[in-house]
PDB file of C-alpha atoms and ligand atoms in Angstrom:
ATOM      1  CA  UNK A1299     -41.900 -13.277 -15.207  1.00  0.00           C
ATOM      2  CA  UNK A1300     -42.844 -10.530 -12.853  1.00  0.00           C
ATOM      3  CA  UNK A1301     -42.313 -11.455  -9.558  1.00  0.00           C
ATOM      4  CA  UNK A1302     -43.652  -9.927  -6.058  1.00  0.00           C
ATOM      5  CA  UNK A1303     -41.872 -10.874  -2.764  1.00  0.00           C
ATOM      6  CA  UNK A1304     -42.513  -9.810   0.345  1.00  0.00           C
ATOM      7  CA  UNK A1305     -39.942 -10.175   3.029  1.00  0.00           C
ATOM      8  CA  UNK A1306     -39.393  -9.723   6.968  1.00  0.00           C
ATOM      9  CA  UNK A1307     -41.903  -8.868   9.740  1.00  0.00           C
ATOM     10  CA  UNK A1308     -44.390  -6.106  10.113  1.00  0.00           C
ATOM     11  CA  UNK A1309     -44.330  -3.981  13.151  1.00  0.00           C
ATOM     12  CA  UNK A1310     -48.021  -3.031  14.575  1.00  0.00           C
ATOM     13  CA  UNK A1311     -47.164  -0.038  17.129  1.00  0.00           C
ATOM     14  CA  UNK A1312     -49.036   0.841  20.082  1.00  0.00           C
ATOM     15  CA  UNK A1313     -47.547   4.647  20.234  1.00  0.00           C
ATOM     16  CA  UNK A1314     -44.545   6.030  18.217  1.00  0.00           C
ATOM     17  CA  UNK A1315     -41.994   3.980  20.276  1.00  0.00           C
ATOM     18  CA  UNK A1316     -43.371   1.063  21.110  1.00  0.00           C
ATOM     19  CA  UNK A1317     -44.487  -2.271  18.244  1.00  0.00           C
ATOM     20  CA  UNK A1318     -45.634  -5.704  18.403  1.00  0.00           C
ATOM     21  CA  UNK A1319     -43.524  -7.354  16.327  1.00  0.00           C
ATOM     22  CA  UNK A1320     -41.697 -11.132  15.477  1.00  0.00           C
ATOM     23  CA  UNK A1321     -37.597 -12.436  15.304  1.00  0.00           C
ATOM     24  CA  UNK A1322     -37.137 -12.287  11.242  1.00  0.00           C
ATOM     25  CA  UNK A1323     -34.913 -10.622   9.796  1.00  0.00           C
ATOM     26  CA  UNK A1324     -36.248 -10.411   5.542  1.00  0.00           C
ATOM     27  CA  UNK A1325     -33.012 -12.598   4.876  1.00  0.00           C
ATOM     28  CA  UNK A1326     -35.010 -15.253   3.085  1.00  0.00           C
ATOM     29  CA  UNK A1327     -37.032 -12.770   1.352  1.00  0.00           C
ATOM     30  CA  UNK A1328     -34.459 -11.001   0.088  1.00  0.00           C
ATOM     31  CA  UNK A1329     -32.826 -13.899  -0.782  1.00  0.00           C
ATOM     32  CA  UNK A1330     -35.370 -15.249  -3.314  1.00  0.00           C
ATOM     33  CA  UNK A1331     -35.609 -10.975  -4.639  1.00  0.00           C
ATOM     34  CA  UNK A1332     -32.458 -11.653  -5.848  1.00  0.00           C
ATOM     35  CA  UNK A1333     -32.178 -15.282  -7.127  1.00  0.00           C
ATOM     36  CA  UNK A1334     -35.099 -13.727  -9.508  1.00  0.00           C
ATOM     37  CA  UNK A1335     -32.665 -11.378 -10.849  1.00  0.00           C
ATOM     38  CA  UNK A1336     -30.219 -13.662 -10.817  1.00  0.00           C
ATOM     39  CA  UNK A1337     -32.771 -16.136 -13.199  1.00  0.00           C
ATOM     40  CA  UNK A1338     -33.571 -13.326 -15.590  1.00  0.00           C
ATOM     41  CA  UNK A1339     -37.104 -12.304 -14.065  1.00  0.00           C
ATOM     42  CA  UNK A1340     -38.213  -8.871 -12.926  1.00  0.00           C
ATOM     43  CA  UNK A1341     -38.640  -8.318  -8.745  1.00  0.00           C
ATOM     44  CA  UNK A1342     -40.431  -6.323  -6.646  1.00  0.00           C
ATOM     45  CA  UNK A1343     -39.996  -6.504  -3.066  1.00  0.00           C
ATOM     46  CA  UNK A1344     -42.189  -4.873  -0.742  1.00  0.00           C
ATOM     47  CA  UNK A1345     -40.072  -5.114   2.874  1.00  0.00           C
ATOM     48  CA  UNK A1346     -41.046  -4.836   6.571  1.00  0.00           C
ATOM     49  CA  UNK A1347     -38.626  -3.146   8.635  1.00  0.00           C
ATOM     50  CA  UNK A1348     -35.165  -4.818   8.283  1.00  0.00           C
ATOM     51  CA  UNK A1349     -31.711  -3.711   8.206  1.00  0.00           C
ATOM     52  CA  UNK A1350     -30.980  -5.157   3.993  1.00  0.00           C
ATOM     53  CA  UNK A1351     -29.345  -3.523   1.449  1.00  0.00           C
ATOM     54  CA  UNK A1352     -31.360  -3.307  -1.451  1.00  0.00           C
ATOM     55  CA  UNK A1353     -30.058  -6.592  -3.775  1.00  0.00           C
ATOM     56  CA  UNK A1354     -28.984  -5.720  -7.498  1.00  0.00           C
ATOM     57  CA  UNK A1355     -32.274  -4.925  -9.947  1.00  0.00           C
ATOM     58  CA  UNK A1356     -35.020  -5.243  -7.441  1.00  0.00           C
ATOM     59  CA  UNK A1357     -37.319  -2.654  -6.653  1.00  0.00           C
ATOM     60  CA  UNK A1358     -37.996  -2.530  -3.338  1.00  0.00           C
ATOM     61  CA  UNK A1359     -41.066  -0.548  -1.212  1.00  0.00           C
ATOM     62  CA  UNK A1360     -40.839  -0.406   2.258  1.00  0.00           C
ATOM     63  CA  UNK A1361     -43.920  -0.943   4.961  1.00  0.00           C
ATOM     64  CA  UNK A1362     -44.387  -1.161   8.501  1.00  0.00           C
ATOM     65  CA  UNK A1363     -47.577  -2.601   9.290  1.00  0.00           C
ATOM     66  CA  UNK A1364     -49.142  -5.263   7.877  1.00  0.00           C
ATOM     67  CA  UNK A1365     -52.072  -2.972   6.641  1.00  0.00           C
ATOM     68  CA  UNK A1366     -49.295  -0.856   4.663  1.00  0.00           C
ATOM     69  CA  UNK A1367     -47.698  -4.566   3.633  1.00  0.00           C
ATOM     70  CA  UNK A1368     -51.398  -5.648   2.239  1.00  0.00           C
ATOM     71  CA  UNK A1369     -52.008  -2.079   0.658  1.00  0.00           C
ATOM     72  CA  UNK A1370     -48.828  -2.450  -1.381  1.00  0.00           C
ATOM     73  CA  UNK A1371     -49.397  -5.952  -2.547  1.00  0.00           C
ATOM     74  CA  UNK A1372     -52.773  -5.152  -3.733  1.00  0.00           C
ATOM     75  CA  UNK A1373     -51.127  -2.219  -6.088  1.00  0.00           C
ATOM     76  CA  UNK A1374     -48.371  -4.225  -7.259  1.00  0.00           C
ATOM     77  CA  UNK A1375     -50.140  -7.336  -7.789  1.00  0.00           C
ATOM     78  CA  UNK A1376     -52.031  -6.238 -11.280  1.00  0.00           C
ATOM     79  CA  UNK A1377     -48.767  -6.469 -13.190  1.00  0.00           C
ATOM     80  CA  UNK A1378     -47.390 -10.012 -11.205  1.00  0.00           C
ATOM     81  CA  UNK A1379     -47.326 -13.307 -12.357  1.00  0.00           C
ATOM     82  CA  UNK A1380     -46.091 -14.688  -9.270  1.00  0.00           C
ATOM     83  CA  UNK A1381     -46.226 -13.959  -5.315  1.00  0.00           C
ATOM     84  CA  UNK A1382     -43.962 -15.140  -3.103  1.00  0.00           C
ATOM     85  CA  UNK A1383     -45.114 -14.211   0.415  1.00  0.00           C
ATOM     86  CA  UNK A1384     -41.854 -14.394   2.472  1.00  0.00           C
ATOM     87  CA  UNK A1385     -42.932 -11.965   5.002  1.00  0.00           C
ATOM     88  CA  UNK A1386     -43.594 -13.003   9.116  1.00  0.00           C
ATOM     89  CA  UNK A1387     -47.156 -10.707   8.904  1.00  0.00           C
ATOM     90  CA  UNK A1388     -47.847 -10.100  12.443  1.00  0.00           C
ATOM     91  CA  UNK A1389     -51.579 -11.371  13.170  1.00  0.00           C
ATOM     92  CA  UNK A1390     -52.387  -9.088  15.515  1.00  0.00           C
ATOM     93  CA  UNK A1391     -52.117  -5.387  16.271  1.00  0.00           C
ATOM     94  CA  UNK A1392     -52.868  -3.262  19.277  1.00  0.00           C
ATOM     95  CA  UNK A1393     -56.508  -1.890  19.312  1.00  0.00           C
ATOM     96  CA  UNK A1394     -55.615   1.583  19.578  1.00  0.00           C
ATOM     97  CA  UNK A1395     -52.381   3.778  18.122  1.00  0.00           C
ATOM     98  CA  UNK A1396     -51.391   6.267  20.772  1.00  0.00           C
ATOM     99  CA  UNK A1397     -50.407   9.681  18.638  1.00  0.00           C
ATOM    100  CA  UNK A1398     -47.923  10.671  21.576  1.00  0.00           C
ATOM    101  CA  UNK A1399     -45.749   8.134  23.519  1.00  0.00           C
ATOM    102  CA  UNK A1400     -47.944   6.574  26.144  1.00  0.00           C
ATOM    103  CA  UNK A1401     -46.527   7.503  29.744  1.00  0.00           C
ATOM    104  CA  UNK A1402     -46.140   4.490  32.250  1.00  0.00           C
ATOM    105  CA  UNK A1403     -48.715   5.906  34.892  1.00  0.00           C
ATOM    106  CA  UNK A1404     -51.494   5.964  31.934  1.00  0.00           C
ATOM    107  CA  UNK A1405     -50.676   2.758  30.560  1.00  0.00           C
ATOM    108  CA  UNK A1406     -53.133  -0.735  31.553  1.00  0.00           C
ATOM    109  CA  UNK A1407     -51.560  -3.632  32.382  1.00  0.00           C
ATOM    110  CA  UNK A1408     -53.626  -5.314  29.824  1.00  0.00           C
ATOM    111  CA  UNK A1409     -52.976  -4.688  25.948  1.00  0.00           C
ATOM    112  CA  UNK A1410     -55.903  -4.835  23.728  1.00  0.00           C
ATOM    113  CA  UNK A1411     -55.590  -6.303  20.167  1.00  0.00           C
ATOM    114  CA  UNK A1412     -57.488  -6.822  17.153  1.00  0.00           C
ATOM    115  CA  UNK A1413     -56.507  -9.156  14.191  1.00  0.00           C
ATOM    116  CA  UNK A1414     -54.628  -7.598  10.933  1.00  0.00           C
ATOM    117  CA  UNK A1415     -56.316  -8.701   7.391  1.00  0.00           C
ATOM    118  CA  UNK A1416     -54.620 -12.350   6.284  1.00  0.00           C
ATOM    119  CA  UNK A1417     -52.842 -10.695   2.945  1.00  0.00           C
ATOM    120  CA  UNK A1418     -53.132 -14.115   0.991  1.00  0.00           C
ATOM    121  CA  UNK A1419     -56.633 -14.346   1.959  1.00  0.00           C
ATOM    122  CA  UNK A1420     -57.927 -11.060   1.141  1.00  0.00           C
ATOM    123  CA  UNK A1421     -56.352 -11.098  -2.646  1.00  0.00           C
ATOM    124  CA  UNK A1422     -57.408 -14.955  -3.150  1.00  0.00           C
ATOM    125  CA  UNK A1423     -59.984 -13.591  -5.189  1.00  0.00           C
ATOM    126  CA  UNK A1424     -57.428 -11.589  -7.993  1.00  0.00           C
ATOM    127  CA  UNK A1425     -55.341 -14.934  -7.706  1.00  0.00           C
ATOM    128  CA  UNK A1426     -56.725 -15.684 -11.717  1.00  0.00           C
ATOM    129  CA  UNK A1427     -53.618 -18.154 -13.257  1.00  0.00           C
ATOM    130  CA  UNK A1428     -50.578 -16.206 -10.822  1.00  0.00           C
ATOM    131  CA  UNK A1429     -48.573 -18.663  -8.904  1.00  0.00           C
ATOM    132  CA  UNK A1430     -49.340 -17.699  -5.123  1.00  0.00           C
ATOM    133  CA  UNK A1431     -46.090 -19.369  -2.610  1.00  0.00           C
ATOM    134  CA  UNK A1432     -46.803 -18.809   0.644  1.00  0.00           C
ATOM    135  CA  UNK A1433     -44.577 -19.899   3.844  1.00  0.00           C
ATOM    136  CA  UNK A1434     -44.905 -21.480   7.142  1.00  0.00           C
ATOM    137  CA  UNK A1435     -42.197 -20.905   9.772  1.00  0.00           C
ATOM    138  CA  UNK A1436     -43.171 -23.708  12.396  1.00  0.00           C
ATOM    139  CA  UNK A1437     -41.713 -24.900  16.067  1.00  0.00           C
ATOM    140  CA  UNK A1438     -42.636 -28.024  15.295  1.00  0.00           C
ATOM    141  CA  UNK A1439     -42.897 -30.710  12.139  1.00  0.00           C
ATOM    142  CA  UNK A1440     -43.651 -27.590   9.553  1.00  0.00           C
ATOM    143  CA  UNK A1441     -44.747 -29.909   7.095  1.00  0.00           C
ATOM    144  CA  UNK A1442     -48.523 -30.976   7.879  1.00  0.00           C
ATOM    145  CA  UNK A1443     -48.622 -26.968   8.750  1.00  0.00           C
ATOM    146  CA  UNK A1444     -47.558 -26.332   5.582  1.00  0.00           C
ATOM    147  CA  UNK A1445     -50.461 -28.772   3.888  1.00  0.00           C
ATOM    148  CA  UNK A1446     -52.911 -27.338   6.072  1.00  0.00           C
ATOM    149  CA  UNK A1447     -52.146 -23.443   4.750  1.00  0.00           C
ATOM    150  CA  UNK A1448     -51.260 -24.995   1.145  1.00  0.00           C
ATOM    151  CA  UNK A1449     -55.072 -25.963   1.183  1.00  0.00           C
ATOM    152  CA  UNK A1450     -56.509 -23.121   2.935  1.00  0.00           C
ATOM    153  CA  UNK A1451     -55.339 -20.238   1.412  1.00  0.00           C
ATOM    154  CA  UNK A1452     -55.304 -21.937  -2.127  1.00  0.00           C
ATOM    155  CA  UNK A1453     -51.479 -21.641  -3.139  1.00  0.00           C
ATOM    156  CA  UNK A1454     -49.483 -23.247  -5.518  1.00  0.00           C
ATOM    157  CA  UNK A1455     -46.683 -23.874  -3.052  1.00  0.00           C
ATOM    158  CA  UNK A1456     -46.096 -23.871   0.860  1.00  0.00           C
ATOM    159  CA  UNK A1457     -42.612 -22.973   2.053  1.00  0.00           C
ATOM    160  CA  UNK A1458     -42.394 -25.572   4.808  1.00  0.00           C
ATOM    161  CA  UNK A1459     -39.464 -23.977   7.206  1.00  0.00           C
ATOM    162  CA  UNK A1460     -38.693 -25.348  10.729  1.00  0.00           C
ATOM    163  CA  UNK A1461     -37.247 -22.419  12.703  1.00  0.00           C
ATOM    164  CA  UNK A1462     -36.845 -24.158  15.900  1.00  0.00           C
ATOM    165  CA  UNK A1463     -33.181 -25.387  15.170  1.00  0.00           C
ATOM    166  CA  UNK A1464     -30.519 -22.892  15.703  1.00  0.00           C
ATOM    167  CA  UNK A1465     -28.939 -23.433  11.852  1.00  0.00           C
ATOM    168  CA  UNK A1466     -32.748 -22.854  10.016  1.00  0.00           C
ATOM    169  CA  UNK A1467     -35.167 -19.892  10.195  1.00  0.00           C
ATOM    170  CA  UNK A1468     -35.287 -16.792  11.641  1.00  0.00           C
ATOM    171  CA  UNK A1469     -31.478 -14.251  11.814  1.00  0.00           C
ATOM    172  CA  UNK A1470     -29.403 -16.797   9.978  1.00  0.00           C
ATOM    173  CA  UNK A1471     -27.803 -17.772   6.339  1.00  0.00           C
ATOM    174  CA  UNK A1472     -28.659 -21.339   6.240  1.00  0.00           C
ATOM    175  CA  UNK A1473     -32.380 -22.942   5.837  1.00  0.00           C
ATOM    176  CA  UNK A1474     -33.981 -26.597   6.045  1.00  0.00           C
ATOM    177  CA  UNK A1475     -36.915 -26.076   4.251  1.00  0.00           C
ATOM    178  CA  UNK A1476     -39.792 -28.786   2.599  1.00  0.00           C
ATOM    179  CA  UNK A1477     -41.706 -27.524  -0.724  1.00  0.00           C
ATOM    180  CA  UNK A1478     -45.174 -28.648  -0.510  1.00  0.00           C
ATOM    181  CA  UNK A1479     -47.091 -28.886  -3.402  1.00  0.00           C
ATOM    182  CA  UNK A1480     -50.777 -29.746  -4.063  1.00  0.00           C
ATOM    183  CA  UNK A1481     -51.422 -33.763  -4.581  1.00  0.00           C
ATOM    184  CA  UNK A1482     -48.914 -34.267  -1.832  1.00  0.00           C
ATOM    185  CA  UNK A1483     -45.959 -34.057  -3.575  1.00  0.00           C
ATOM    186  CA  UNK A1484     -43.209 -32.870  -1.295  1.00  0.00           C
ATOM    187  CA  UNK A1485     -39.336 -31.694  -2.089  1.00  0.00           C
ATOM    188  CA  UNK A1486     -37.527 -32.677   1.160  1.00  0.00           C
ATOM    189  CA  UNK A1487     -34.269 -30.202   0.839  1.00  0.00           C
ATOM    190  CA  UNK A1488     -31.044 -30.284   2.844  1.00  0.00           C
ATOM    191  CA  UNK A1489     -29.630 -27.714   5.044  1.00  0.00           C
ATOM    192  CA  UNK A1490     -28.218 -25.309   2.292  1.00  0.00           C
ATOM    193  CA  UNK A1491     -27.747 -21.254   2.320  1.00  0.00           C
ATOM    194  CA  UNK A1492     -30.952 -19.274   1.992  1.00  0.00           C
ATOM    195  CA  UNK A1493     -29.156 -17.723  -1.560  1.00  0.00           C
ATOM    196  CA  UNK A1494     -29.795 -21.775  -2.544  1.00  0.00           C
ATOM    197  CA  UNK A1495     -32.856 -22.381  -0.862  1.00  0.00           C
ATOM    198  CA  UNK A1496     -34.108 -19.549  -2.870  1.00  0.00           C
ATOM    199  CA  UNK A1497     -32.379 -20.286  -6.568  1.00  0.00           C
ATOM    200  CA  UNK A1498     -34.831 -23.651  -5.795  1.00  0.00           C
ATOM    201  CA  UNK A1499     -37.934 -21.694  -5.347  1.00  0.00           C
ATOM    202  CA  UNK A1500     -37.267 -19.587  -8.072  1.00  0.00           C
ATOM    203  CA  UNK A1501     -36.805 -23.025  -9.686  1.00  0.00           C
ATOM    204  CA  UNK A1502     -39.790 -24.837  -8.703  1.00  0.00           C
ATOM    205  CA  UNK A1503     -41.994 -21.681  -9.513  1.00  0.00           C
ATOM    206  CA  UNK A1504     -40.423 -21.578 -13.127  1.00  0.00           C
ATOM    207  CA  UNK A1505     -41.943 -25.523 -13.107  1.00  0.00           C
ATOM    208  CA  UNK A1506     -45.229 -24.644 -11.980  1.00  0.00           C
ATOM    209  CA  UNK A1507     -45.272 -21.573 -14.841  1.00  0.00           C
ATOM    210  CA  UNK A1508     -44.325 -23.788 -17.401  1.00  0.00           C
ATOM    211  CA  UNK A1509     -47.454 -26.345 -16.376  1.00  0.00           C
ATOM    212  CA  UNK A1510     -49.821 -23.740 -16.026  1.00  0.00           C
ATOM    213  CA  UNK A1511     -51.782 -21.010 -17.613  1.00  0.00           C
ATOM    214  CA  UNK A1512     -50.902 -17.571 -18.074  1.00  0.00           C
ATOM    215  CA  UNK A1513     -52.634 -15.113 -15.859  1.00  0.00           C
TER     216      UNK A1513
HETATM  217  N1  LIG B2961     -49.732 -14.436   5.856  1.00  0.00           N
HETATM  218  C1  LIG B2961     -50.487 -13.429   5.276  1.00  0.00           C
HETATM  219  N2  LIG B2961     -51.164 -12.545   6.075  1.00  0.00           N
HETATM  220  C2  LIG B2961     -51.145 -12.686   7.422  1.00  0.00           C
HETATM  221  C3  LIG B2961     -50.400 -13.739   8.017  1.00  0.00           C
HETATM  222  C4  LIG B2961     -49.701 -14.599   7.200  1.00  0.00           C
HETATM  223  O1  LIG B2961     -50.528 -13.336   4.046  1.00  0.00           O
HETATM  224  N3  LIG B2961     -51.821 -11.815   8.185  1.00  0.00           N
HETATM  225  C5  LIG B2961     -48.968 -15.344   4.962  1.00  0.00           C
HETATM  226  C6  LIG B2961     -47.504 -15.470   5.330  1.00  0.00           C
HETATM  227  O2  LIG B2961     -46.718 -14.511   4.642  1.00  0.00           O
HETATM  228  C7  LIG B2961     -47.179 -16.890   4.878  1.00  0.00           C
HETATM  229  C8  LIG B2961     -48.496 -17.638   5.080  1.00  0.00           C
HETATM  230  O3  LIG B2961     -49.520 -16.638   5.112  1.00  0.00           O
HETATM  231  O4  LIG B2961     -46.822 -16.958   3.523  1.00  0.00           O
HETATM  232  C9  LIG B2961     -48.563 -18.450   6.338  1.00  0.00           C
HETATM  233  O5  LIG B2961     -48.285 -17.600   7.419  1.00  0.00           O
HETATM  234  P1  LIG B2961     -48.296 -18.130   8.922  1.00  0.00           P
HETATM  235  O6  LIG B2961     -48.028 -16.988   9.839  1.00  0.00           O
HETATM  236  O7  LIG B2961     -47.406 -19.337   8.995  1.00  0.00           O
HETATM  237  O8  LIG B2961     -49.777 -18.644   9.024  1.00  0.00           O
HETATM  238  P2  LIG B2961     -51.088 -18.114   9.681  1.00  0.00           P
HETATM  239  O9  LIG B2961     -52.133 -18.128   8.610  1.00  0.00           O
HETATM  240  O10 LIG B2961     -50.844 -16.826  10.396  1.00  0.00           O
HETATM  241  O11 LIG B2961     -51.449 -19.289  10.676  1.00  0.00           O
HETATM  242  P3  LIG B2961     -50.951 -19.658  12.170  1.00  0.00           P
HETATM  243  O12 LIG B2961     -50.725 -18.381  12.908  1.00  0.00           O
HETATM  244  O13 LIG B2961     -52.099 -20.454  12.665  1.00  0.00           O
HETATM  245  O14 LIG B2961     -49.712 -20.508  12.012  1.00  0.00           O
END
C-alpha cells in the first residue's frame, strides 16, 4: 500500500520571526513513516517543522503552515490508499502576515486570529475506499475524544493518545495510546516505544485493508 503520513506541528507566523505554534516534535509521525517501510509499503511523509532525519525509503515534503500541510495532502492523496494524519495542525493562525518583522512600538496587545481549514475535513469528500487514521492528543481521558472525532470526521481509526503524563505524547520515545475503531471496538495498548506503537498501526491498518474495498 501507499501510505501518506503527516507528522509534527504547523507553525502559523505573524511576521518572519515570530509563529503560533504547539509542543510536538513529528516523533510519532515519523515513527509510523518508517514502520511502513519497515512492513513492505511505500511512505510519504509530508512534515511540519521538526528537527528528524529523514527515516530509510520515505519520501518526505516539508511544510510550515497548515495551509502548505493541506495543499500537499491534497496532491499526494490521488495515489494513497491510506492517511495517517499524525500531525498537531494548529487551528488557528494570526489574521494578518507581517512581510517585515513587526517592531514592539507598532505591535497591539491583542492578536487577531482566524481558523486554518480542518485537513481531514476538507478531503472527506476524495476519502472513496482509503483508510483515513486520524489522532487525538488529549489532557484528559483521550478516549471519548477520540469517538467523538472517529465519528465526525468519518475515519477508519482514531489514535487515542493521552499527552498529559510525562512518559506519553508530545518530545518523548514512549506512547500510551487507545485505537478506536467504529462499532466501539477499542485496542487498549501498554506504554511501549512510539517505533511499537507505530508497527501496531501499521498493523491494524493492514486489518482494516484486508476487510475493506480497494479505493
Ligand atoms: N486535524 C486536521 N486539521 C486540523 C486540525 C486537526 O486534519 N486543522 C487532524 C489531526 O491531524 C488529527 C485529528 O484531526 O488527526 C484530530 O485533531 P485534534 O487537534 O485532536 O482535533 P480538532 O478537530 O482540532 O478538535 P479539538 O481542537 O476540539 O480537540
Amino acid at each position: 500500500m501507499k501510505i501518506l503520513v503527516t507528522a509534527g506541528p504547523t507553525r502559523e507566523h505573524l511576521d518572519p520571526v515570530r509563529f503560533l505554534s504547539n509542543r510536538s516534535t513529528g516523533k510519532m509521525g515519523f515513527a509510523v513513516a518508517a514502520a511502513a517501510v519497515a512492513a513492505g509499503h511505500e511512505a510519504v511523509l509530508v512534515a511540519g517543522p521538526v528537527s528528524l532525519d529523514t527515516p530509510e525509503g520515505v519520501r518526505r515534503i516539508d511544510v510550515v503552515s497548515a495551509r502548505d500541510m493541506l495543499a500537499a495532502v491534497e496532491s499526494e492523496l490521488s495515489e494513497a490508499d491510506v492517511l495517517v494524519m499524525c500531525a498537531a495542525v494548529a487551528d488557528w493562525r494570526p489574521k494578518t502576515e507581517a512581510a517585515l518583522k513587526l517592531k514592539k512600538g507598532t505591535m497591539a496587545p491583542v492578536l487577531e486570529l482566524e481558523p486554518n481549514p480542518d485537513i481531514l475535513r476538507t478531503i472527506a469528500p476524495r476519502k472513496g475506499g482509503r483508510i483515513f487514521v486520524g489522532f487525538a492528543a488529549e489532557t484528559g481521558d483521550p478516549v471519548p475524544e477520540a469517538a467523538r472525532k472517529l465519528a465526525a470526521k468519518g475515519l477508519d481509526m482514531v489514535v487515542a493518545n493521552d499527552v498529559s503524563a510525562p512518559d506519553s505524547g508530545f518530545a518523548v520515545d514512549t506512547n500510551r495510546v487507545t485505537f478506536v475503531r467504529p462499532g466501539g471496538r477499542r485496542t487498549y495498548l501498554p506504554l511501549l516505544t512510539k517505533a511499537e506503537v507505530a508497527a501496531r498501526l501499521v498493523a491494524a491498518v493492514e486489518e482494516i485493508a484486508a476487510r475493506s474495498q480497494p479505493k
